[in-house]
């Protein structure tokens, strides 16, 4: 895609197909004659597929800060889109013919087929789509604007959701940014209406819920009653691995998450001990890559959604969501992971999103520049977060109840903490009280249990990385859990639990199978699992062989 604004774009962004490659793609689409001025698609359109320009010229435009701008144009051999079109998400741009010509349109379903069936073309498309998204992120250009107070809980949740779905946006603080008042006035709103989400001229959301945003941006396109071979609940490393392997082996896959792909791993600013990444990779980037990989093979990913009930329908399963939709599947992979535990502090929930956070990503780091922050926890996630925050914060206090942090944290991270001058370690210490004003966190009281000493630290930001609470409370009791709520699988399921669950097969559960036949648990939600990204990925990939075997035992047909 040629560009009006920057000439130093990576070559993958401007990739051009040869006439021979375009000829191969005609089997997947339709050649269309278009006149100058014809609109191929508009801002907000969903499941638009991909357009390859064969002749003429195609302009790519969007509205940014109220102004319509041409951000680039296509010449023959070039094509539209970034990773959002693989999932069918809403477009943030317009595509209009500048000169008469022909285009090859690959509809969304045909593009999906091509990505699976033609490896060379698939690699070309996916690498270009990902390069374009990365270039857009680096350029900061976007048609999406979020307006709201930075320490407002609802504003933070909106920004967090868009960031987790890798959607670039402008953030305007109405108290400090000169464009905020102008942007609000242009859509007949005031600061009292915030938080507000705008997308060019096509979208105006006032104090939206996360479900409103999901619907508007096409983050959840699953219709009520959708069915699949495999339903994956949870899109952390284990769920994404299961989705990739199941979809790549020809199974139809629905993957659901309560937020966005990545799970708890996505809150890690840098994972340095994951195989194959010697310089490290952020949890967010790892999740984004895995989600694209799963979608390339045809998996459908949706979020945020809230699971409410799982039930059997003869030999199959039905999942019901809080919004009333239900989905059917022949097998289920439970990969909901675990959430960080909350401290038993009286006013903790009030300060969540107002100074208390459960992840240290670039968005949180922007909030706490040159401030004093505290990190609570002694695991690798806490260590990674503390090191990352130390790059922008004035001081980082790491509080943990253990006497020796090496009991639970990798040695390389402990040494990194010890060698960073603005990180201060507080063993045998826990947070006991929070104080604030103007609806923001201002102070935290800590107690050193070894010395029976209490002290107060002035800090506007507190990051929690303590323990793990499995997300299993919504499941039926007969899907057996251990005493801490983690799902039992394989040999850990007792005979009595199998009887209570109605197990009638002439075999015992396989290694990752729960007390319900054909329902599996992988990753952090599974009892006895190693709480590491690599182990969750391994379990998610290995379990698919068992899923295949279970499905083959059933009679052919559509899931319930």
Coordinates of C-alpha atoms in Angstrom, one line a residue:
X1 CA 0.0 0.0 0.0
X2 CA 1.6 3.2 -1.1
X3 CA 1.5 5.9 1.5
X4 CA 1.0 9.7 1.7
X5 CA 2.5 10.1 5.2
X6 CA 5.5 8.0 5.6
X7 CA 7.9 6.7 3.0
X8 CA 9.9 4.4 5.3
X9 CA 7.2 1.7 5.7
X10 CA 8.4 -1.9 5.8
X11 CA 8.3 -3.8 2.5
X12 CA 5.7 -6.2 3.8
X13 CA 3.2 -3.3 4.1
X14 CA 3.5 -2.5 0.4
X15 CA 3.5 -6.2 -0.8
X16 CA 2.4 -6.6 -4.4
X17 CA 1.1 -9.8 -5.9
X18 CA 2.3 -10.9 -9.4
X19 CA -0.2 -11.5 -12.2
X20 CA 0.3 -15.2 -11.9
X21 CA -0.5 -15.1 -8.1
X22 CA -3.6 -13.1 -8.8
X23 CA -4.7 -15.6 -11.4
X24 CA -4.4 -18.4 -8.8
X25 CA -6.6 -16.4 -6.5
X26 CA -9.4 -15.9 -9.0
X27 CA -10.7 -19.4 -8.0
X28 CA -11.5 -17.9 -4.6
X29 CA -13.2 -14.7 -5.7
X30 CA -14.9 -12.5 -8.3
X31 CA -13.4 -10.0 -10.7
X32 CA -15.3 -6.8 -10.6
X33 CA -15.3 -3.7 -12.8
X34 CA -15.4 -0.5 -10.8
X35 CA -15.6 3.2 -11.8
X36 CA -13.8 6.1 -10.2
X37 CA -15.7 7.2 -7.2
X38 CA -17.1 3.7 -6.4
X39 CA -16.9 2.8 -2.7
X40 CA -15.7 -0.8 -2.1
X41 CA -16.3 -0.7 1.6
X42 CA -17.0 1.9 4.3
X43 CA -15.9 2.6 7.8
X44 CA -17.7 0.2 10.2
X45 CA -18.4 -2.5 7.6
X46 CA -17.8 -6.1 8.8
X47 CA -16.7 -9.3 7.2
X48 CA -15.7 -7.4 4.0
X49 CA -13.0 -9.9 2.9
X50 CA -10.1 -8.7 0.8
X51 CA -9.8 -6.7 -2.4
X52 CA -6.8 -7.1 -4.8
X53 CA -6.4 -4.2 -7.3
X54 CA -5.9 -5.5 -10.8
X55 CA -6.0 -2.1 -12.6
X56 CA -6.7 1.5 -11.8
X57 CA -6.1 3.1 -8.4
X58 CA -7.8 2.7 -5.1
X59 CA -7.6 5.3 -2.3
X60 CA -7.6 4.3 1.4
X61 CA -9.1 7.1 3.6
X62 CA -10.3 7.6 7.2
X63 CA -11.5 10.3 9.6
X64 CA -8.9 11.2 12.2
X65 CA -9.8 13.9 14.7
X66 CA -12.7 15.0 12.6
X67 CA -10.6 15.4 9.4
X68 CA -10.9 13.1 6.4
X69 CA -7.4 12.0 5.4
X70 CA -6.0 9.8 2.6
X71 CA -3.6 7.5 4.4
X72 CA -2.5 5.6 1.3
X73 CA -3.5 4.2 -2.1
X74 CA -3.3 0.9 -3.8
X75 CA -1.7 0.3 -7.2
X76 CA -2.2 -2.9 -9.4
X77 CA -1.1 -6.0 -7.5
X78 CA -1.7 -4.5 -4.0
X79 CA -4.5 -5.4 -1.6
X80 CA -6.6 -4.1 1.2
X81 CA -6.7 -5.0 4.9
X82 CA -4.8 -5.9 8.1
X83 CA -5.3 -8.7 10.6
X84 CA -8.8 -7.5 11.5
X85 CA -10.2 -8.8 8.2
X86 CA -9.2 -12.4 9.0
X87 CA -11.6 -12.2 11.9
X88 CA -14.1 -10.1 10.0
X89 CA -13.9 -7.1 12.4
X90 CA -15.3 -3.7 11.6
X91 CA -13.3 -1.6 9.2
X92 CA -11.8 1.6 10.4
X93 CA -11.2 3.0 6.9
X94 CA -12.9 3.7 3.6
X95 CA -11.8 2.2 0.2
X96 CA -12.8 4.3 -2.8
X97 CA -11.8 3.9 -6.5
X98 CA -9.7 6.9 -7.6
X99 CA -9.4 5.6 -11.3
X100 CA -11.5 3.2 -13.3
X101 CA -10.2 -0.4 -13.0
X102 CA -10.8 -4.0 -12.0
X103 CA -10.6 -5.6 -8.5
X104 CA -10.6 -9.2 -7.4
X105 CA -12.8 -9.5 -4.4
X106 CA -12.2 -12.4 -2.0
X107 CA -15.3 -12.7 0.3
X108 CA -14.6 -13.4 3.9
X109 CA -15.4 -17.1 3.8
X110 CA -13.4 -17.6 0.6
X111 CA -10.4 -15.7 2.0
X112 CA -10.5 -18.1 5.0
X113 CA -10.4 -21.0 2.6
X114 CA -7.4 -19.6 0.7
X115 CA -5.5 -19.1 3.9
X116 CA -5.9 -22.7 4.8
X117 CA -5.4 -24.2 1.4
X118 CA -2.6 -22.2 -0.2
X119 CA 0.5 -22.0 2.1
X120 CA 2.5 -19.6 0.0
X121 CA -0.3 -17.1 -0.5
X122 CA -1.3 -17.5 3.1
X123 CA 2.1 -16.6 4.3
X124 CA 2.1 -13.5 2.1
X125 CA -1.3 -12.3 3.3
X126 CA -0.7 -13.0 7.0
X127 CA 2.8 -11.4 7.1
X128 CA 1.5 -8.3 5.3
X129 CA -1.6 -8.1 7.5
X130 CA 0.6 -8.3 10.7
X131 CA 3.1 -5.8 9.4
X132 CA 0.4 -3.3 8.6
X133 CA -1.1 -3.6 12.1
X134 CA 2.4 -3.2 13.6
X135 CA 3.1 -0.1 11.4
X136 CA -0.3 1.4 12.3
X137 CA 0.5 0.9 16.0
X138 CA 3.9 2.5 15.6
X139 CA 2.6 5.4 13.6
X140 CA -0.1 6.2 16.1
X141 CA -2.6 6.9 13.4
X142 CA -6.2 5.9 14.1
X143 CA -9.8 6.8 13.4
X144 CA -10.8 5.7 16.9
X145 CA -10.8 8.2 19.8
X146 CA -11.5 7.5 23.5
X147 CA -12.3 10.6 25.6
X148 CA -12.4 10.3 29.4
X149 CA -10.6 10.9 32.7
X150 CA -7.5 8.7 32.8
X151 CA -8.2 7.5 36.4
X152 CA -11.9 6.8 35.8
X153 CA -12.6 3.1 36.2
X154 CA -14.9 2.9 33.1
X155 CA -12.4 4.8 30.9
X156 CA -9.7 2.5 32.0
X157 CA -11.8 -0.6 31.2
X158 CA -12.5 0.7 27.7
X159 CA -8.9 1.5 27.0
X160 CA -7.8 -1.9 28.4
X161 CA -10.3 -3.8 26.2
X162 CA -9.2 -2.0 23.0
X163 CA -5.5 -2.5 23.9
X164 CA -6.0 -6.2 24.5
X165 CA -7.7 -6.5 21.1
X166 CA -4.7 -4.6 19.5
X167 CA -6.9 -1.8 18.3
X168 CA -5.1 1.5 18.0
X169 CA -6.8 4.6 19.3
X170 CA -6.2 8.1 20.4
X171 CA -6.8 8.9 24.1
X172 CA -7.9 12.4 25.1
X173 CA -8.1 13.5 28.7
X174 CA -10.8 16.2 28.8
X175 CA -8.9 18.1 31.5
X176 CA -5.6 18.4 29.8
X177 CA -5.9 17.7 26.0
X178 CA -6.9 20.7 23.9
X179 CA -8.6 18.5 21.3
X180 CA -11.0 16.8 23.8
X181 CA -13.5 19.7 24.0
X182 CA -13.5 20.2 20.3
X183 CA -14.1 16.4 19.6
X184 CA -17.0 16.3 22.1
X185 CA -18.6 19.5 20.7
X186 CA -18.4 18.1 17.2
X187 CA -20.8 15.2 18.3
X188 CA -22.9 17.4 20.6
X189 CA -21.5 16.0 23.8
X190 CA -19.9 17.4 26.9
X191 CA -17.5 16.2 29.5
X192 CA -20.4 15.0 31.6
X193 CA -21.1 12.4 28.9
X194 CA -17.7 10.8 29.1
X195 CA -16.3 8.2 28.7
X196 CA -17.0 8.5 25.0
X197 CA -15.8 6.3 22.1
X198 CA -15.7 7.7 18.6
X199 CA -14.8 6.0 15.3
X200 CA -14.6 8.5 12.5
X201 CA -18.1 9.5 11.4
X202 CA -19.7 6.1 11.8
X203 CA -19.7 5.5 15.6
X204 CA -20.5 7.4 18.7
X205 CA -20.7 5.5 22.0
X206 CA -21.6 7.3 25.2
X207 CA -20.6 5.6 28.4
X208 CA -20.6 2.3 26.6
X209 CA -20.4 -1.2 28.2
X210 CA -17.7 -3.5 27.1
X211 CA -20.3 -5.5 25.3
X212 CA -21.4 -2.4 23.3
X213 CA -17.8 -1.9 22.2
X214 CA -17.4 -5.6 21.3
X215 CA -20.5 -5.4 19.1
X216 CA -19.5 -2.1 17.4
X217 CA -16.0 -3.2 16.6
X218 CA -16.9 -6.8 15.5
X219 CA -15.0 -8.4 18.3
X220 CA -17.8 -10.9 18.8
X221 CA -19.6 -12.0 15.6
X222 CA -20.9 -15.4 16.8
X223 CA -24.6 -15.8 16.2
X224 CA -26.9 -17.4 18.7
X225 CA -27.1 -21.2 18.1
X226 CA -23.6 -21.5 16.5
X227 CA -22.2 -25.0 16.6
X228 CA -18.7 -26.4 16.3
X229 CA -16.7 -29.6 16.7
X230 CA -14.8 -28.1 19.6
X231 CA -15.7 -25.3 22.0
X232 CA -12.7 -23.7 23.7
X233 CA -13.6 -21.7 26.7
X234 CA -10.7 -19.3 27.5
X235 CA -8.2 -17.8 25.1
X236 CA -5.1 -17.8 27.2
X237 CA -2.0 -19.7 26.1
X238 CA -3.6 -23.1 26.7
X239 CA -6.9 -22.2 25.0
X240 CA -5.1 -20.6 22.0
X241 CA -2.9 -23.6 21.6
X242 CA -5.9 -25.9 21.6
X243 CA -7.6 -23.6 19.1
X244 CA -4.6 -23.6 16.7
X245 CA -4.1 -27.3 16.7
X246 CA -7.8 -28.2 16.5
X247 CA -8.4 -25.8 13.6
X248 CA -5.3 -26.8 11.8
X249 CA -6.4 -30.4 11.9
X250 CA -9.7 -29.6 10.2
X251 CA -12.0 -29.3 13.3
X252 CA -14.4 -26.4 13.5
X253 CA -13.6 -24.3 16.5
X254 CA -15.3 -21.6 18.6
X255 CA -13.1 -19.9 21.1
X256 CA -14.6 -17.6 23.8
X257 CA -12.9 -15.4 26.4
X258 CA -14.2 -13.1 29.1
X259 CA -11.9 -10.3 27.9
X260 CA -9.6 -10.9 25.0
X261 CA -7.0 -13.4 23.7
X262 CA -4.0 -13.7 26.1
X263 CA -5.4 -14.4 29.5
X264 CA -3.2 -13.7 32.5
X265 CA -0.1 -14.2 30.3
X266 CA -1.0 -11.0 28.4
X267 CA -0.3 -8.9 31.5
X268 CA 3.4 -9.9 31.4
X269 CA 5.4 -7.1 30.0
X270 CA 8.3 -9.4 28.9
X271 CA 8.6 -13.2 29.0
X272 CA 12.3 -14.0 28.7
X273 CA 12.4 -17.8 29.3
X274 CA 9.9 -18.9 26.7
X275 CA 11.5 -21.3 24.2
X276 CA 12.5 -19.6 20.9
X277 CA 12.5 -16.0 22.0
X278 CA 16.1 -15.3 23.3
X279 CA 15.4 -11.6 23.7
X280 CA 12.0 -12.1 25.2
X281 CA 8.5 -11.3 24.0
X282 CA 5.6 -9.6 25.7
X283 CA 2.6 -11.6 26.7
X284 CA 0.5 -9.3 24.7
X285 CA 2.5 -9.9 21.5
X286 CA 2.6 -13.7 22.0
X287 CA -1.2 -13.7 22.4
X288 CA -1.8 -11.6 19.4
X289 CA 0.4 -13.8 17.2
X290 CA -1.4 -17.0 18.5
X291 CA -4.8 -15.5 17.9
X292 CA -4.0 -14.6 14.3
X293 CA -2.6 -18.1 13.9
X294 CA -5.8 -19.7 15.1
X295 CA -8.0 -17.5 13.0
X296 CA -5.9 -18.2 9.9
X297 CA -6.9 -21.8 10.3
X298 CA -10.5 -20.9 10.7
X299 CA -11.1 -20.7 14.5
X300 CA -13.7 -18.1 15.4
X301 CA -12.6 -16.1 18.5
X302 CA -15.1 -13.9 20.4
X303 CA -14.8 -11.7 23.5
X304 CA -15.6 -10.3 25.9
X305 CA -18.3 -12.9 26.8
X306 CA -19.4 -14.4 30.2
X307 CA -20.1 -18.1 30.4
X308 CA -23.1 -18.9 32.6
X309 CA -23.9 -22.6 32.2
X310 CA -22.6 -25.8 30.6
X311 CA -24.9 -28.7 30.1
X312 CA -25.1 -32.0 28.3
X313 CA -27.4 -32.6 25.4
X314 CA -27.3 -36.4 24.8
X315 CA -23.6 -37.0 23.8
X316 CA -22.9 -33.3 23.0
X317 CA -22.7 -30.1 25.0
X318 CA -24.4 -26.7 25.1
X319 CA -22.8 -23.6 26.6
X320 CA -25.1 -20.7 27.6
X321 CA -23.8 -17.2 28.0
X322 CA -24.9 -14.4 30.3
X323 CA -26.3 -12.5 27.3
X324 CA -28.7 -15.4 26.5
X325 CA -26.9 -16.9 23.5
X326 CA -26.1 -20.6 23.5
X327 CA -23.5 -22.6 21.5
X328 CA -23.3 -26.3 20.8
X329 CA -20.2 -28.5 20.5
X330 CA -19.2 -32.1 20.3
X331 CA -16.3 -31.6 22.7
X332 CA -15.3 -28.9 25.1
X333 CA -11.8 -27.6 26.2
X334 CA -11.9 -25.7 29.5
X335 CA -9.0 -23.2 29.5
X336 CA -10.4 -20.4 31.6
X337 CA -7.1 -20.1 33.5
X338 CA -7.0 -18.3 36.9
X339 CA -7.2 -14.7 38.1
X340 CA -5.0 -13.0 40.5
X341 CA -6.4 -13.1 44.0
X342 CA -7.5 -10.0 45.8
X343 CA -6.2 -8.8 49.1
X344 CA -8.7 -8.8 52.0
X345 CA -8.7 -5.0 52.2
X346 CA -12.0 -3.3 52.9
X347 CA -12.0 -0.6 50.1
X348 CA -9.9 -2.6 47.5
X349 CA -12.7 -2.8 44.9
X350 CA -13.3 1.0 45.1
X351 CA -9.8 1.7 44.0
X352 CA -9.7 -1.0 41.2
X353 CA -9.1 1.0 38.0
X354 CA -8.4 4.1 40.1
X355 CA -4.9 3.1 41.1
X356 CA -5.1 -0.6 41.8
X357 CA -4.4 -2.8 38.7
X358 CA -3.8 -6.5 38.0
X359 CA -1.4 -6.2 35.1
X360 CA 1.7 -4.1 34.1
X361 CA 1.4 -3.3 30.4
X362 CA 2.5 -0.2 28.4
X363 CA -0.9 1.3 29.1
X364 CA -0.5 1.2 32.9
X365 CA 3.1 2.3 32.5
X366 CA 2.0 5.5 30.8
X367 CA -0.2 6.3 33.8
X368 CA 2.5 6.0 36.4
X369 CA 5.5 7.8 34.9
X370 CA 7.8 9.4 37.5
X371 CA 5.5 8.1 40.3
X372 CA 6.1 5.8 43.2
X373 CA 4.4 2.4 42.7
X374 CA 4.1 -0.8 44.6
X375 CA 4.0 -4.4 43.3
X376 CA 2.5 -7.1 45.5
X377 CA 3.6 -10.7 44.8
X378 CA 6.6 -13.0 44.5
X379 CA 6.0 -14.9 41.3
X380 CA 7.5 -14.3 37.9
X381 CA 4.7 -12.1 36.8
X382 CA 5.4 -9.8 39.8
X383 CA 9.1 -9.7 38.9
X384 CA 8.4 -9.0 35.2
X385 CA 6.0 -6.2 36.2
X386 CA 8.4 -4.6 38.6
X387 CA 11.3 -4.6 36.2
X388 CA 9.0 -3.1 33.5
X389 CA 7.6 -0.4 35.7
X390 CA 11.0 0.6 36.9
X391 CA 11.7 2.0 33.5
X392 CA 9.1 4.7 33.9
X393 CA 8.3 4.9 37.6
X394 CA 10.5 6.9 40.1
X395 CA 10.5 4.0 42.6
X396 CA 9.1 0.5 42.7
X397 CA 8.4 -1.2 46.0
X398 CA 8.0 -5.0 45.8
X399 CA 6.1 -6.4 48.8
X400 CA 5.8 -10.2 49.4
X401 CA 4.9 -12.3 52.4
X402 CA 7.7 -14.8 52.0
X403 CA 11.1 -14.5 53.6
X404 CA 12.9 -15.5 50.5
X405 CA 11.7 -14.4 47.1
X406 CA 13.8 -17.1 45.4
X407 CA 11.4 -19.7 46.6
X408 CA 8.9 -18.7 43.9
X409 CA 10.6 -16.5 41.3
X410 CA 13.1 -17.4 38.6
X411 CA 16.7 -16.6 39.5
X412 CA 17.3 -14.3 36.5
X413 CA 14.4 -12.1 37.6
X414 CA 15.5 -12.0 41.2
X415 CA 18.9 -10.8 40.1
X416 CA 17.3 -8.2 37.8
X417 CA 15.3 -6.9 40.8
X418 CA 18.3 -6.8 43.0
X419 CA 20.4 -5.0 40.4
X420 CA 17.8 -2.3 39.6
X421 CA 18.5 0.8 41.8
X422 CA 15.0 2.1 42.0
X423 CA 13.4 -1.3 43.0
X424 CA 13.1 -1.9 46.7
X425 CA 12.4 -5.4 48.0
X426 CA 10.2 -5.9 51.1
X427 CA 10.2 -9.5 52.3
X428 CA 7.7 -10.7 55.0
X429 CA 5.5 -7.7 54.1
X430 CA 1.9 -7.3 53.1
X431 CA -0.4 -4.4 52.3
X432 CA -3.1 -3.9 55.0
X433 CA -4.8 -0.6 54.1
X434 CA -5.4 1.8 51.2
X435 CA -6.1 5.5 51.4
X436 CA -7.2 8.0 48.7
X437 CA -8.8 11.3 47.8
X438 CA -10.6 12.6 44.7
X439 CA -11.6 9.0 44.1
X440 CA -8.0 8.0 43.5
X441 CA -5.5 5.9 45.4
X442 CA -2.9 8.1 47.3
X443 CA -1.4 5.9 50.1
X444 CA -0.9 2.4 51.2
X445 CA -0.1 1.0 54.6
X446 CA 2.2 -2.0 54.8
X447 CA 3.3 -4.2 57.6
X448 CA 6.6 -6.0 58.0
X449 CA 5.6 -9.1 59.8
X450 CA 9.1 -10.1 60.7
X451 CA 9.7 -6.9 62.6
X452 CA 6.1 -6.2 63.5
X453 CA 6.5 -2.8 62.0
X454 CA 3.9 -0.7 60.1
X455 CA 4.7 2.0 57.6
X456 CA 2.9 4.1 55.1
X457 CA 4.0 4.8 51.5
X458 CA 2.7 7.7 49.4
X459 CA 1.8 6.0 46.1
X460 CA -0.9 6.4 43.5
X461 CA -0.4 3.0 41.9
X462 CA -0.6 -0.6 43.3
X463 CA -0.1 -3.7 41.1
X464 CA -1.4 -7.1 42.3
X465 CA 0.2 -10.3 41.3
X466 CA -0.7 -12.7 44.1
X467 CA -1.9 -16.3 44.0
X468 CA -4.4 -17.7 41.5
X469 CA -8.1 -18.1 41.7
X470 CA -9.5 -20.6 39.2
X471 CA -12.4 -19.4 37.1
X472 CA -14.6 -22.4 37.7
X473 CA -17.5 -21.2 39.9
X474 CA -20.0 -21.3 37.0
X475 CA -19.5 -25.0 36.2
X476 CA -21.8 -27.7 37.5
X477 CA -20.6 -29.4 40.7
X478 CA -20.3 -32.8 38.9
X479 CA -17.4 -31.4 36.8
X480 CA -15.2 -32.3 39.8
X481 CA -12.8 -29.8 41.3
X482 CA -10.2 -30.1 44.0
X483 CA -10.4 -28.2 47.3
X484 CA -9.1 -25.0 45.8
X485 CA -11.5 -25.0 42.9
X486 CA -9.1 -26.3 40.2
X487 CA -10.5 -28.9 37.8
X488 CA -9.6 -32.5 38.3
X489 CA -8.6 -34.5 35.2
X490 CA -7.5 -38.0 34.3
X491 CA -6.3 -40.2 37.2
X492 CA -7.1 -37.5 39.8
X493 CA -10.8 -38.0 39.2
X494 CA -12.1 -40.5 41.7
X495 CA -14.5 -43.4 40.9
X496 CA -17.1 -41.8 43.1
X497 CA -16.8 -38.5 41.2
X498 CA -17.2 -40.4 37.9
X499 CA -20.4 -42.1 39.2
X500 CA -21.8 -38.8 40.4
X501 CA -21.1 -37.3 37.0
X502 CA -22.9 -40.2 35.2
X503 CA -19.8 -41.6 33.5
X504 CA -20.9 -44.6 31.5
X505 CA -18.0 -45.3 29.2
X506 CA -15.9 -48.5 29.4
X507 CA -12.7 -46.5 29.8
X508 CA -11.3 -44.1 32.4
X509 CA -10.8 -40.4 31.7
X510 CA -7.7 -39.6 29.6
X511 CA -5.0 -37.4 31.1
X512 CA -6.7 -34.0 30.5
X513 CA -10.4 -35.3 30.6
X514 CA -12.7 -34.2 33.4
X515 CA -15.4 -36.2 35.0
X516 CA -17.5 -35.4 32.0
X517 CA -16.5 -37.4 29.0
X518 CA -15.5 -35.2 26.1
X519 CA -14.9 -32.2 28.4
X520 CA -11.2 -31.4 29.0
X521 CA -9.2 -29.0 31.1
X522 CA -5.8 -27.5 30.2
X523 CA -3.5 -24.8 31.6
X524 CA -3.8 -23.0 34.9
X525 CA -7.4 -24.0 35.5
X526 CA -6.4 -27.7 35.8
X527 CA -5.5 -29.2 39.2
X528 CA -1.8 -30.0 39.4
X529 CA -0.8 -28.0 36.3
X530 CA 2.5 -26.1 36.2
X531 CA 1.6 -22.5 36.2
X532 CA 3.8 -21.5 33.2
X533 CA 3.0 -20.4 29.7
X534 CA 5.0 -23.1 28.0
X535 CA 3.2 -25.9 30.0
X536 CA -0.2 -24.4 29.2
X537 CA 0.7 -24.3 25.5
X538 CA 1.9 -27.9 25.7
X539 CA -1.3 -29.1 27.3
X540 CA -3.5 -27.2 24.9
X541 CA -1.7 -28.8 21.9
X542 CA -1.5 -32.3 23.3
X543 CA -5.2 -32.5 24.3
X544 CA -6.4 -32.2 20.7
X545 CA -5.4 -35.8 20.0
X546 CA -7.8 -36.9 22.8
X547 CA -10.5 -34.6 21.4
X548 CA -10.1 -36.2 18.0
X549 CA -10.5 -39.7 19.5
X550 CA -13.5 -38.7 21.5
X551 CA -15.3 -37.1 18.5
X552 CA -14.6 -40.2 16.4
X553 CA -16.3 -42.4 19.0
X554 CA -19.5 -40.4 18.4
X555 CA -21.9 -40.9 15.5
X556 CA -21.5 -38.4 12.7
X557 CA -23.8 -35.3 12.9
X558 CA -24.2 -31.7 14.0
X559 CA -23.5 -30.9 17.7
X560 CA -26.6 -30.0 19.8

